[in-house]
Short mmCIF file of C-alpha atoms in Angstrom, two decimals:
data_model
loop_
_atom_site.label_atom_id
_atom_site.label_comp_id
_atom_site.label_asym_id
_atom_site.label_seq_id
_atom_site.Cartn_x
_atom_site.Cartn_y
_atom_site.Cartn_z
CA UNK A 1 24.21 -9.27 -23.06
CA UNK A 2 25.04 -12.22 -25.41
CA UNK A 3 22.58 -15.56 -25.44
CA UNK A 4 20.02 -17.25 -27.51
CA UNK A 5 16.93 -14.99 -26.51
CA UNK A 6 16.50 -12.74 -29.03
CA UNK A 7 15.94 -8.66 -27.90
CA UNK A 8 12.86 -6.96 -28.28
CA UNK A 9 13.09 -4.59 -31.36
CA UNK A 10 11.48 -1.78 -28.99
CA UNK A 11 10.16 -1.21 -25.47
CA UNK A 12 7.48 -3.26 -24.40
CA UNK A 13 7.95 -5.74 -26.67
CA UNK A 14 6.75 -3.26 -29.67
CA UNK A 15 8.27 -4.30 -32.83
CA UNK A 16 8.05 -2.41 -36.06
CA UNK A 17 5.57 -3.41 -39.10
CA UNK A 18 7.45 -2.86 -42.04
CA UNK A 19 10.53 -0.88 -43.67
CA UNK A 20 8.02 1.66 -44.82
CA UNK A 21 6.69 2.08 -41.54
CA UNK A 22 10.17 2.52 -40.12
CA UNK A 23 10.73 5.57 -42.68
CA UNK A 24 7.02 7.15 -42.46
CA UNK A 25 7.79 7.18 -38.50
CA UNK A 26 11.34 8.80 -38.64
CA UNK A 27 9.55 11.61 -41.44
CA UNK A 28 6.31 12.22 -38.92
CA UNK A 29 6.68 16.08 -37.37
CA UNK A 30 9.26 17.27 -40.27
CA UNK A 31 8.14 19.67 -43.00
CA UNK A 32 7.47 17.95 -45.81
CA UNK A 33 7.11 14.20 -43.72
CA UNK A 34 4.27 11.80 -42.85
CA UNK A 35 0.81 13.29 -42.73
CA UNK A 36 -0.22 10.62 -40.44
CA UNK A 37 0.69 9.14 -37.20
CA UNK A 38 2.48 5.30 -37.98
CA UNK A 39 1.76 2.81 -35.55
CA UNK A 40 3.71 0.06 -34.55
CA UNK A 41 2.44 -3.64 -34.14
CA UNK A 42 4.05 -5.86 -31.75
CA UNK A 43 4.59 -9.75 -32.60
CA UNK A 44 4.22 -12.89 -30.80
CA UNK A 45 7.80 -13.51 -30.92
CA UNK A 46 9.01 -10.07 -29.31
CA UNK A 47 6.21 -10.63 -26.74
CA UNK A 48 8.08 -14.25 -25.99
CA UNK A 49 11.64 -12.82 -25.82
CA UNK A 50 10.57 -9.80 -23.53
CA UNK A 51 9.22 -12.90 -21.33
CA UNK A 52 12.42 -14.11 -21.41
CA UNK A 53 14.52 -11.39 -20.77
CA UNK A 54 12.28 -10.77 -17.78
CA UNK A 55 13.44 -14.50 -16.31
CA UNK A 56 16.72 -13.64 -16.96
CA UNK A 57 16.52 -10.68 -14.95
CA UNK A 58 15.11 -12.33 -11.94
CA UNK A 59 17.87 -14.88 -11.88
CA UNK A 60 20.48 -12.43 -11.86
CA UNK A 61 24.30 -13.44 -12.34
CA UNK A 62 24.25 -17.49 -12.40
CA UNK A 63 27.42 -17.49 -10.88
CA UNK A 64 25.61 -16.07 -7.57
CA UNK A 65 23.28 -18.47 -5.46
CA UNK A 66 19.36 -18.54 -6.51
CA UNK A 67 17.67 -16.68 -3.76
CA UNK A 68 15.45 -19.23 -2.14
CA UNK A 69 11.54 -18.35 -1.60
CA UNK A 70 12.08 -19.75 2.24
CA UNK A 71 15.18 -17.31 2.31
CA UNK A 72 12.76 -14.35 1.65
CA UNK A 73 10.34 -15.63 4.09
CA UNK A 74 12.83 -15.91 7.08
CA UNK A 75 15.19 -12.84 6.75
CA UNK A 76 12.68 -10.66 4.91
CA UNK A 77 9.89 -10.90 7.30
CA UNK A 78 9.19 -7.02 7.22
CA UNK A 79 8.47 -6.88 3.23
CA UNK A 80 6.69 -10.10 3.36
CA UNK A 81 4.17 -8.42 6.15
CA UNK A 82 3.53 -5.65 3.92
CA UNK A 83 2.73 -7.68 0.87
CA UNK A 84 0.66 -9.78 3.32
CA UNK A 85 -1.64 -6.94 4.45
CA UNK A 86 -1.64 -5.03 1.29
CA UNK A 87 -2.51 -8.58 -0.31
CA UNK A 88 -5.74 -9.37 1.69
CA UNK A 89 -4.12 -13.19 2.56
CA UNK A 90 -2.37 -14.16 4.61
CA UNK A 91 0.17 -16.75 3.54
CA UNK A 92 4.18 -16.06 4.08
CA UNK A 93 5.33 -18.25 1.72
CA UNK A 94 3.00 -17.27 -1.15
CA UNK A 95 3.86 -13.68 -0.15
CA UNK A 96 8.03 -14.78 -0.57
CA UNK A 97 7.32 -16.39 -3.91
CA UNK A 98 5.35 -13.11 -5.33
CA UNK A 99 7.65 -11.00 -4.14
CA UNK A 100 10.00 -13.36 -5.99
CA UNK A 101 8.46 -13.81 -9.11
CA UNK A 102 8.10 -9.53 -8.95
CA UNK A 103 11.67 -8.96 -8.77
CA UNK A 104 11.26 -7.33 -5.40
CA UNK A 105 8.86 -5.07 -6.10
CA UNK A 106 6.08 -5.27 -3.55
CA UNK A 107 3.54 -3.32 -6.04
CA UNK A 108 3.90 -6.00 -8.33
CA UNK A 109 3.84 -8.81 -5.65
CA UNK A 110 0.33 -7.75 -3.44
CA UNK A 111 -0.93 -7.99 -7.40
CA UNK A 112 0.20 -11.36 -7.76
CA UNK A 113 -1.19 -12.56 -4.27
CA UNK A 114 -4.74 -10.78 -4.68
CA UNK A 115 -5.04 -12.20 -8.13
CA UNK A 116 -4.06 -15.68 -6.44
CA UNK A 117 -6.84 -14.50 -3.80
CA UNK A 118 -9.50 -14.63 -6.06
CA UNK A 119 -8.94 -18.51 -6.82
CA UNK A 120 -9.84 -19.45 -3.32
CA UNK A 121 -12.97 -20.64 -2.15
CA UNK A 122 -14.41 -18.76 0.91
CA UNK A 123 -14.88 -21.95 3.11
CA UNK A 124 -15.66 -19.91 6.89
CA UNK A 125 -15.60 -16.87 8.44
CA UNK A 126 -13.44 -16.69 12.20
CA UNK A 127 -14.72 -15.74 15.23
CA UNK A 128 -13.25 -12.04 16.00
CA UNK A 129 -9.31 -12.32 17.08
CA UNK A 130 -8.82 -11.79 20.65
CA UNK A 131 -5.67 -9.36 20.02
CA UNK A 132 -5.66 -9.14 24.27
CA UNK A 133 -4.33 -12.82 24.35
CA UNK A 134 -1.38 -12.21 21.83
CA UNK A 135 1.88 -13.70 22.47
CA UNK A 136 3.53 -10.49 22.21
CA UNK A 137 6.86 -10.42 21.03
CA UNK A 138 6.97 -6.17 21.33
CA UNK A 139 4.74 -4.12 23.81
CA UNK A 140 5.66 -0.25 24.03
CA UNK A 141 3.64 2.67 25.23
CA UNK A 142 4.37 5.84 25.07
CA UNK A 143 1.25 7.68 27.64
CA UNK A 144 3.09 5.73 30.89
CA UNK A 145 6.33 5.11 31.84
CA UNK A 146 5.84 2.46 34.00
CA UNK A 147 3.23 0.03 32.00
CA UNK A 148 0.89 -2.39 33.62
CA UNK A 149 2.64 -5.54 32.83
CA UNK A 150 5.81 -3.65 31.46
CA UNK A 151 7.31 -2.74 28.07
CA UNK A 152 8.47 -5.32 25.96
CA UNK A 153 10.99 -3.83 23.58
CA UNK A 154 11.64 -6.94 21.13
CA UNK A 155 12.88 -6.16 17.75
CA UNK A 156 12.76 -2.81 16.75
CA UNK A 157 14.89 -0.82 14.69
CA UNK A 158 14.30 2.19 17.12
CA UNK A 159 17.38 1.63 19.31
CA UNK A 160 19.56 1.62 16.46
CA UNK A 161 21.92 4.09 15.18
CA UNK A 162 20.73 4.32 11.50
CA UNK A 163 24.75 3.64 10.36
CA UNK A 164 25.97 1.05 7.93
CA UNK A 165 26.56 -1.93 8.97
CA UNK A 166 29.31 -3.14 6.47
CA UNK A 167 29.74 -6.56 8.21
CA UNK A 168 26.68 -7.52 6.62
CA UNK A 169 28.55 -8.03 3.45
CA UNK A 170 30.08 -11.30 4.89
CA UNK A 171 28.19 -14.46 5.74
CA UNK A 172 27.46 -13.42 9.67
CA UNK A 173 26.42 -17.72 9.83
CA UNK A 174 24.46 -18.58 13.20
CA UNK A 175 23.30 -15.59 14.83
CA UNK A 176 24.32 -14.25 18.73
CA UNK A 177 22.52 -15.58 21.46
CA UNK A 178 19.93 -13.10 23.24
CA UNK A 179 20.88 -11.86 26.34
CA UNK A 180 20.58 -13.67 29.93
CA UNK A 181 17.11 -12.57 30.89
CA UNK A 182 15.99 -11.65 27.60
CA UNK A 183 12.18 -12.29 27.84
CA UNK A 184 10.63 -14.92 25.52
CA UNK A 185 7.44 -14.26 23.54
CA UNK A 186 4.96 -14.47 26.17
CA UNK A 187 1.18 -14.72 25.97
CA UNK A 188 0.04 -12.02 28.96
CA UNK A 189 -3.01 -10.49 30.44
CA UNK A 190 -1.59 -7.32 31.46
CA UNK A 191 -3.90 -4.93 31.43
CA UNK A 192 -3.68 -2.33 28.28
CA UNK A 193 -3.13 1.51 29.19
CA UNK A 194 -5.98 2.53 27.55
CA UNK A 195 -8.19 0.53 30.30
CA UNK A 196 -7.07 2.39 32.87
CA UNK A 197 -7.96 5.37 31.21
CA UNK A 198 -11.18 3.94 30.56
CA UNK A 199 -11.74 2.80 34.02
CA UNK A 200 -11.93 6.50 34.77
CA UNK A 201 -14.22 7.51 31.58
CA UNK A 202 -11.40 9.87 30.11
CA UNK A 203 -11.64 7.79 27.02
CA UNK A 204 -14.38 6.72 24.50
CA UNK A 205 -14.78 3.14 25.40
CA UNK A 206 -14.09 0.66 22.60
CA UNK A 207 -18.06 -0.67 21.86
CA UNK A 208 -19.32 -1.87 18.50
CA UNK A 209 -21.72 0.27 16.50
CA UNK A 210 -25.03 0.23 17.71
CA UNK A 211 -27.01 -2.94 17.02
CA UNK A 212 -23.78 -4.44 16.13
CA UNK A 213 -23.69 -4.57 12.21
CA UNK A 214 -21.94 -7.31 10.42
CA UNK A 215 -19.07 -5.80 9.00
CA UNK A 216 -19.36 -5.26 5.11
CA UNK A 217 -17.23 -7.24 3.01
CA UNK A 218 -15.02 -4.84 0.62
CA UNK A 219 -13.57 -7.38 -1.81
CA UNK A 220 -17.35 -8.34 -2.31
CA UNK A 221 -19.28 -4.71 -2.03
CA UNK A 222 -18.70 -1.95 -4.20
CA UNK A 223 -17.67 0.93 -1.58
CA UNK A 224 -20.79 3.42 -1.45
CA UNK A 225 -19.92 6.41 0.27
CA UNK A 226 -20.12 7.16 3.17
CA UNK A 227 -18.48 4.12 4.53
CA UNK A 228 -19.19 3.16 7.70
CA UNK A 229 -15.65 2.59 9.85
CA UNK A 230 -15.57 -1.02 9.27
CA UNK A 231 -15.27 -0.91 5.96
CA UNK A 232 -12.56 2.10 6.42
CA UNK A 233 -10.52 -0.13 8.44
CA UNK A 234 -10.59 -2.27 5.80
CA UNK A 235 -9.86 -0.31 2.89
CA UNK A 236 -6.81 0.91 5.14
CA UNK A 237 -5.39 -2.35 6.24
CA UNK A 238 -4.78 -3.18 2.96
CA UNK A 239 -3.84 0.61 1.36
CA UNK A 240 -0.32 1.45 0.41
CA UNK A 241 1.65 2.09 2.90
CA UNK A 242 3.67 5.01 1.40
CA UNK A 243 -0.09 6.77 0.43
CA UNK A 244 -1.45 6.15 4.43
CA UNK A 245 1.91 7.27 5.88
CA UNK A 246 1.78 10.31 4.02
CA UNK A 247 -1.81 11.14 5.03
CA UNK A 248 -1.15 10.25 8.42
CA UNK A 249 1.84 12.71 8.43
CA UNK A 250 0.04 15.53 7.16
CA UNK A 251 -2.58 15.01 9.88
CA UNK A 252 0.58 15.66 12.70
CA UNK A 253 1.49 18.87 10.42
CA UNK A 254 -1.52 20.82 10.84
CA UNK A 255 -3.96 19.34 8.10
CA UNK A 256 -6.37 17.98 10.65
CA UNK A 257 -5.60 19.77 13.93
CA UNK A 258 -4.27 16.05 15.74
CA UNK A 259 -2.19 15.39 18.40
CA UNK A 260 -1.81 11.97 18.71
CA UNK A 261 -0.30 10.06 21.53
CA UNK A 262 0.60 5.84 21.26
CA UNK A 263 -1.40 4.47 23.91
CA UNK A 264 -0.41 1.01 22.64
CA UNK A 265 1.74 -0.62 20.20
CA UNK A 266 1.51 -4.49 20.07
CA UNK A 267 3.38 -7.00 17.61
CA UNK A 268 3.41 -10.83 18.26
CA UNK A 269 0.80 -13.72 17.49
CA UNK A 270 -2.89 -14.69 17.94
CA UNK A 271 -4.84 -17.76 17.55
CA UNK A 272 -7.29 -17.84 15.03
CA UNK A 273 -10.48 -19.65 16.44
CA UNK A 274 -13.46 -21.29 14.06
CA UNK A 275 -17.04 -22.63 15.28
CA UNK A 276 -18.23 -25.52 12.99
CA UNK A 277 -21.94 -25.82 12.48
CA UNK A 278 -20.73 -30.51 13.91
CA UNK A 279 -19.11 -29.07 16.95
CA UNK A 280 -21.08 -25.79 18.27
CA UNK A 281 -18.01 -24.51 19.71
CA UNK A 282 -14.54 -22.41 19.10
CA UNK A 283 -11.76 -24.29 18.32
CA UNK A 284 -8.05 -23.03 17.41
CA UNK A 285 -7.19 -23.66 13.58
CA UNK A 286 -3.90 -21.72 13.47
CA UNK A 287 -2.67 -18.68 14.03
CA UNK A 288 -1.69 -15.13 12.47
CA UNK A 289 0.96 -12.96 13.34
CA UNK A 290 -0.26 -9.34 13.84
CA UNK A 291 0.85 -5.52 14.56
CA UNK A 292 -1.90 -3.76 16.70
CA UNK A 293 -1.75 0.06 17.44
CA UNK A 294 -4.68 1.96 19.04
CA UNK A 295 -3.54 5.81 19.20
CA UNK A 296 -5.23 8.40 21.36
CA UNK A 297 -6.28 11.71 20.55
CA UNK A 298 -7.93 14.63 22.89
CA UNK A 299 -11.61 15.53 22.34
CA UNK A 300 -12.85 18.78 24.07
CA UNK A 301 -16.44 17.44 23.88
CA UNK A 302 -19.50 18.43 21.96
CA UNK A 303 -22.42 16.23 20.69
CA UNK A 304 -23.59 15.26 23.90
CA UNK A 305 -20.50 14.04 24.84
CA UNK A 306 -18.14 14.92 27.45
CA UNK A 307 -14.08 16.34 27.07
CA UNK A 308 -12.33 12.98 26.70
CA UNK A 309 -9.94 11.04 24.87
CA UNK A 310 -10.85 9.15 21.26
CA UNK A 311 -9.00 6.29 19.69
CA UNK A 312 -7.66 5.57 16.16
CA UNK A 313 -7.10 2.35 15.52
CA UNK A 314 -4.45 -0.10 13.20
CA UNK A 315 -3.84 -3.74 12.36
CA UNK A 316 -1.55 -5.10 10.01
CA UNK A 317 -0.27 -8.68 8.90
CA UNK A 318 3.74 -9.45 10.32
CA UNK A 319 4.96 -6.79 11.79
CA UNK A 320 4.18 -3.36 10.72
CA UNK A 321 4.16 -1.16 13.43
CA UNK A 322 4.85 1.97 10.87
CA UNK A 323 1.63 0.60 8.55
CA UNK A 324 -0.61 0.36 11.75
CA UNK A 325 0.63 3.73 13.69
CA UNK A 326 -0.23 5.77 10.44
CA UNK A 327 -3.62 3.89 9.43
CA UNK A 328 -4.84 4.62 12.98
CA UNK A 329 -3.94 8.35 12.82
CA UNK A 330 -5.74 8.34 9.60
CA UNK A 331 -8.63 6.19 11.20
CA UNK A 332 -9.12 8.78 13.68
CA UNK A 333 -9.34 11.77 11.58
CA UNK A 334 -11.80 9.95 9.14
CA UNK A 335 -13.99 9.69 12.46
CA UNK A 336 -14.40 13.24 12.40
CA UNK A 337 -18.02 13.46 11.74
CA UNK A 338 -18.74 11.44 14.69
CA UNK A 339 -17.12 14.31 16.76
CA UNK A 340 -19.02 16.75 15.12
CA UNK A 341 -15.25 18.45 14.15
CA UNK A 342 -14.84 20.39 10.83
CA UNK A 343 -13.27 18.55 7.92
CA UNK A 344 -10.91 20.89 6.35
CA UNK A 345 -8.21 18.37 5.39
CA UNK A 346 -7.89 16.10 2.68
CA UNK A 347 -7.03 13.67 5.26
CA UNK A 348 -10.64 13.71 6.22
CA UNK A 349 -12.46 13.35 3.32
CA UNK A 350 -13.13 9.38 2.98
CA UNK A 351 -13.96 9.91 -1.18
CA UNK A 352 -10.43 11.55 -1.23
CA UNK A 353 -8.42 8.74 1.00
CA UNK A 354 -9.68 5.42 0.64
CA UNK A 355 -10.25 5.13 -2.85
CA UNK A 356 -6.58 6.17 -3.79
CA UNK A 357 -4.66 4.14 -1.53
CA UNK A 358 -5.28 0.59 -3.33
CA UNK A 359 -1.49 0.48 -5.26
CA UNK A 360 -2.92 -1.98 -7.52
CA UNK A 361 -5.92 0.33 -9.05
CA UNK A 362 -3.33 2.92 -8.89
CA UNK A 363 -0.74 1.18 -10.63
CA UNK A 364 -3.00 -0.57 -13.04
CA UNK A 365 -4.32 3.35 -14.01
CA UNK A 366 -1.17 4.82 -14.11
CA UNK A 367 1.09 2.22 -16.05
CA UNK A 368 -2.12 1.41 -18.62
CA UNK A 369 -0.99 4.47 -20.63
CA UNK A 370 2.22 2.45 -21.67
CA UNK A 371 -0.19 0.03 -23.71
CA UNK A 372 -1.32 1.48 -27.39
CA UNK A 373 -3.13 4.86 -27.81
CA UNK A 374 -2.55 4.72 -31.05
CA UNK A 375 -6.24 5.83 -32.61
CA UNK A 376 -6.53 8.48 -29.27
CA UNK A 377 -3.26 10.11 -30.27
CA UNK A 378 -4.10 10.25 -34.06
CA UNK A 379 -7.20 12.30 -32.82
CA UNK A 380 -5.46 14.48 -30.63
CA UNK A 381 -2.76 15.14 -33.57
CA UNK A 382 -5.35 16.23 -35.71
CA UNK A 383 -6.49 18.28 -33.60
CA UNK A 384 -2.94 20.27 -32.88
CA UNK A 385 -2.49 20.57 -36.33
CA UNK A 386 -5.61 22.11 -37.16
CA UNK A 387 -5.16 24.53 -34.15
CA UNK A 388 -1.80 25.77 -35.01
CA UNK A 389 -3.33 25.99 -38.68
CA UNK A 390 -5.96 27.90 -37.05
CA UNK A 391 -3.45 30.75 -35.01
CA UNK A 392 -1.17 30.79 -38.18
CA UNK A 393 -4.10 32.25 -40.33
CA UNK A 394 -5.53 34.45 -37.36
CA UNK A 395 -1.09 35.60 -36.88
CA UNK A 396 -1.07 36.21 -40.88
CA UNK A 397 -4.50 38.04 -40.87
CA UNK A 398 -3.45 40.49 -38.14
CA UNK A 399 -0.34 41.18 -39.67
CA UNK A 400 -1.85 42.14 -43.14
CA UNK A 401 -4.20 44.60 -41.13
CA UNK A 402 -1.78 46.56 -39.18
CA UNK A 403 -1.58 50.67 -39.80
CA UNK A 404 1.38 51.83 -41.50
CA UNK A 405 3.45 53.50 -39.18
CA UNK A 406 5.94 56.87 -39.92
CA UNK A 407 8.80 54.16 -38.88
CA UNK A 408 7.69 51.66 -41.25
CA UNK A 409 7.85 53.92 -44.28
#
């Protein structure tokens, strides 16, 4: 690519020292070459020009329209979600622009909105969201066919064919109209399936811990192990999804004896309801689209309490419904304890799961071993050499003191 920014020498925006280290570097690891390991220093000005090649990657071909941050908001609303939840804020527009500035990758954009997150000023804390009253825009179960207050199917990829669809390539312009008789979003009181089942005891009822504990605050609290479930709940909200789906799948595989059932799968919007110490009362102050899925699970009793049915439960920012359905299978198996089961997966073993599912630790641990190691490999070269020094002598030594054989003469 031709242009004024001048390329990085190397990766990273590594550039070499000097001619002499150029030649010392292409000698190291021949006989008769470098002694040493040659490290490379990287300058201000290939730092600057990597900077710059990164912008010119994220504008892409100039001939093709600048993707818009409101564009990403609107008709990405799935990946914004994500970056939402795994972000801790929740802000669509902040989420389009990370996920802008990151090139698309939504690693790289819930690190851009947490940093962000850690500007704000912690003003008030909500009164608890009343999910019950959400203007649900999708309402499926799968324990009942016929649902108090009826499904509510909404947008879902689940009643698709999985094909191509190749007149995406063209501009489609103003969508089709929905359906005569299409239900709206609707705020409802039907009554959730896993009431009725609680009407009749066959599930554990959904109560707070006892005494009612403020929740701990993770982004303030070093995690001390055991957590209690709040703080789980929290720590999985805002896991990677790929690491929480995978644990959640190997609980359905065998790794933690479950088999779940989706008592309820919500997705629309909630208001989001402050007291002030002036006023003494709730009022609305906005609200927060969310994906809620409680998932039931058998329990054949023990502990003093009856055979029944337990709950795992998942919330999620936007709409997530694949985020939520896997962080409540994985709530419910890190719940065994409580049950007095046997933990035998890795699923259940909080030390194991929660700590590993934040991308950005992960990322930050994984991708530090691109920055310089230069004085840590030296050490470790050394140490090679001295050992195949070491097994050359011991090889030589052996040789020298083997019998002569009949053959050998």
């Amino acid at each position: 690519m031709d242009g004024p920014v001048d390329r990085p020498r190397l990766a990273n925006g590594w550039s070499v020292r000097t001619s002499a280290a150029c030649k010392a570097f292409s000698a190291f690891g021949r006989p008769g070459g470098a002694d040493m390991y040659i490290a490379v220093k990287g300058g201000e000005q290939a730092i600057e020009a990597s900077r710059a090649w990164l912008a010119r990657a994220r504008r892409g071909d100039p001939q093709v329209s600048e993707l818009e941050v409101s564009q990403i908001a609107q008709q990405l609303p799935l990946l914004v979600g994500r970056v939402m939840s795994e972000g801790s804020l929740y802000d669509p527009e902040l989420a389009a622009l990370a996920l802008k500035q990151a090139l698309g990758d939504p690693i790289e954009a819930v690190f851009l909105l947490r940093a962000y997150r850690t500007t704000l000023p912690r003003l008030a804390c909500t009164e608890p969201l009343a999910t019950a009253g959400m203007r649900m825009q999708r309402r499926v179960s799968a324990i009942f066919k016929d649902l108090p207050g009826g499904q509510l199917l909404g947008s879902s990829f689940d009643y698709t064919q999985r094909l191509l669809d190749f007149a995406l390539l063209r501009p489609a312009g103003t969508p089709a109209p929905a359906p005569e008789g299409t239900a709206e979003p609707r705020q409802t009181d039907a009554q959730s399936p896993l009431d009725v089942l609680a009407a009749d005891s066959l599930i554990e009822p959904a109560a707070p811990a006892p005494g009612d504990p403020a929740p701990p605050d993770i982004t303030r609290d070093p995690p001390v192990y055991p957590l209690p479930r709040a703080a789980r709940l929290q720590m999985l909200a805002r896991a990677d999804e790929g690491w929480v789906l995978g644990l959640g799948y190997s609980t359905q595989r065998g790794y933690a004896n479950s088999h779940p059932f989706a008592g309820e799968i919500r997705h629309g919007k909630v208001n989001v309801e402050l007291v002030p110490d002036e006023l003494g009362f709730a009022i609305d102050i906005g609200e927060v689209e969310l994906t809620e899925c409680q998932m039931i699970n058998q329990f054949v009793g023990g502990t003093g309490a009856p055979p029944q049915f337990t709950r795992g439960y998942g919330l999620q920012f936007g709409h997530g419904e694949r985020k939520a359905m896997a962080m409540s299978l994985v709530d419910r198996v890190l719940r065994a304890d409580e049950f007095g089961e046997r933990q035998t997966s890795p699923a259940q073993q909080q030390e194991f799961v929660l700590p590993h599912g934040d991308n950005v630790e992960a990322s930050g641990f994984v991708q530090h071993l691109k920055l310089p190691h230069h004085v840590t490999f030296e050490s470790e070269l050394q140490l090679i050499r001295a050992l195949r020094e070491s097994a050359l002598v011991r090889s030589a030594t052996a040789d020298a003191e083997l019998p002569v054989t009949e053959c050998a003469k």
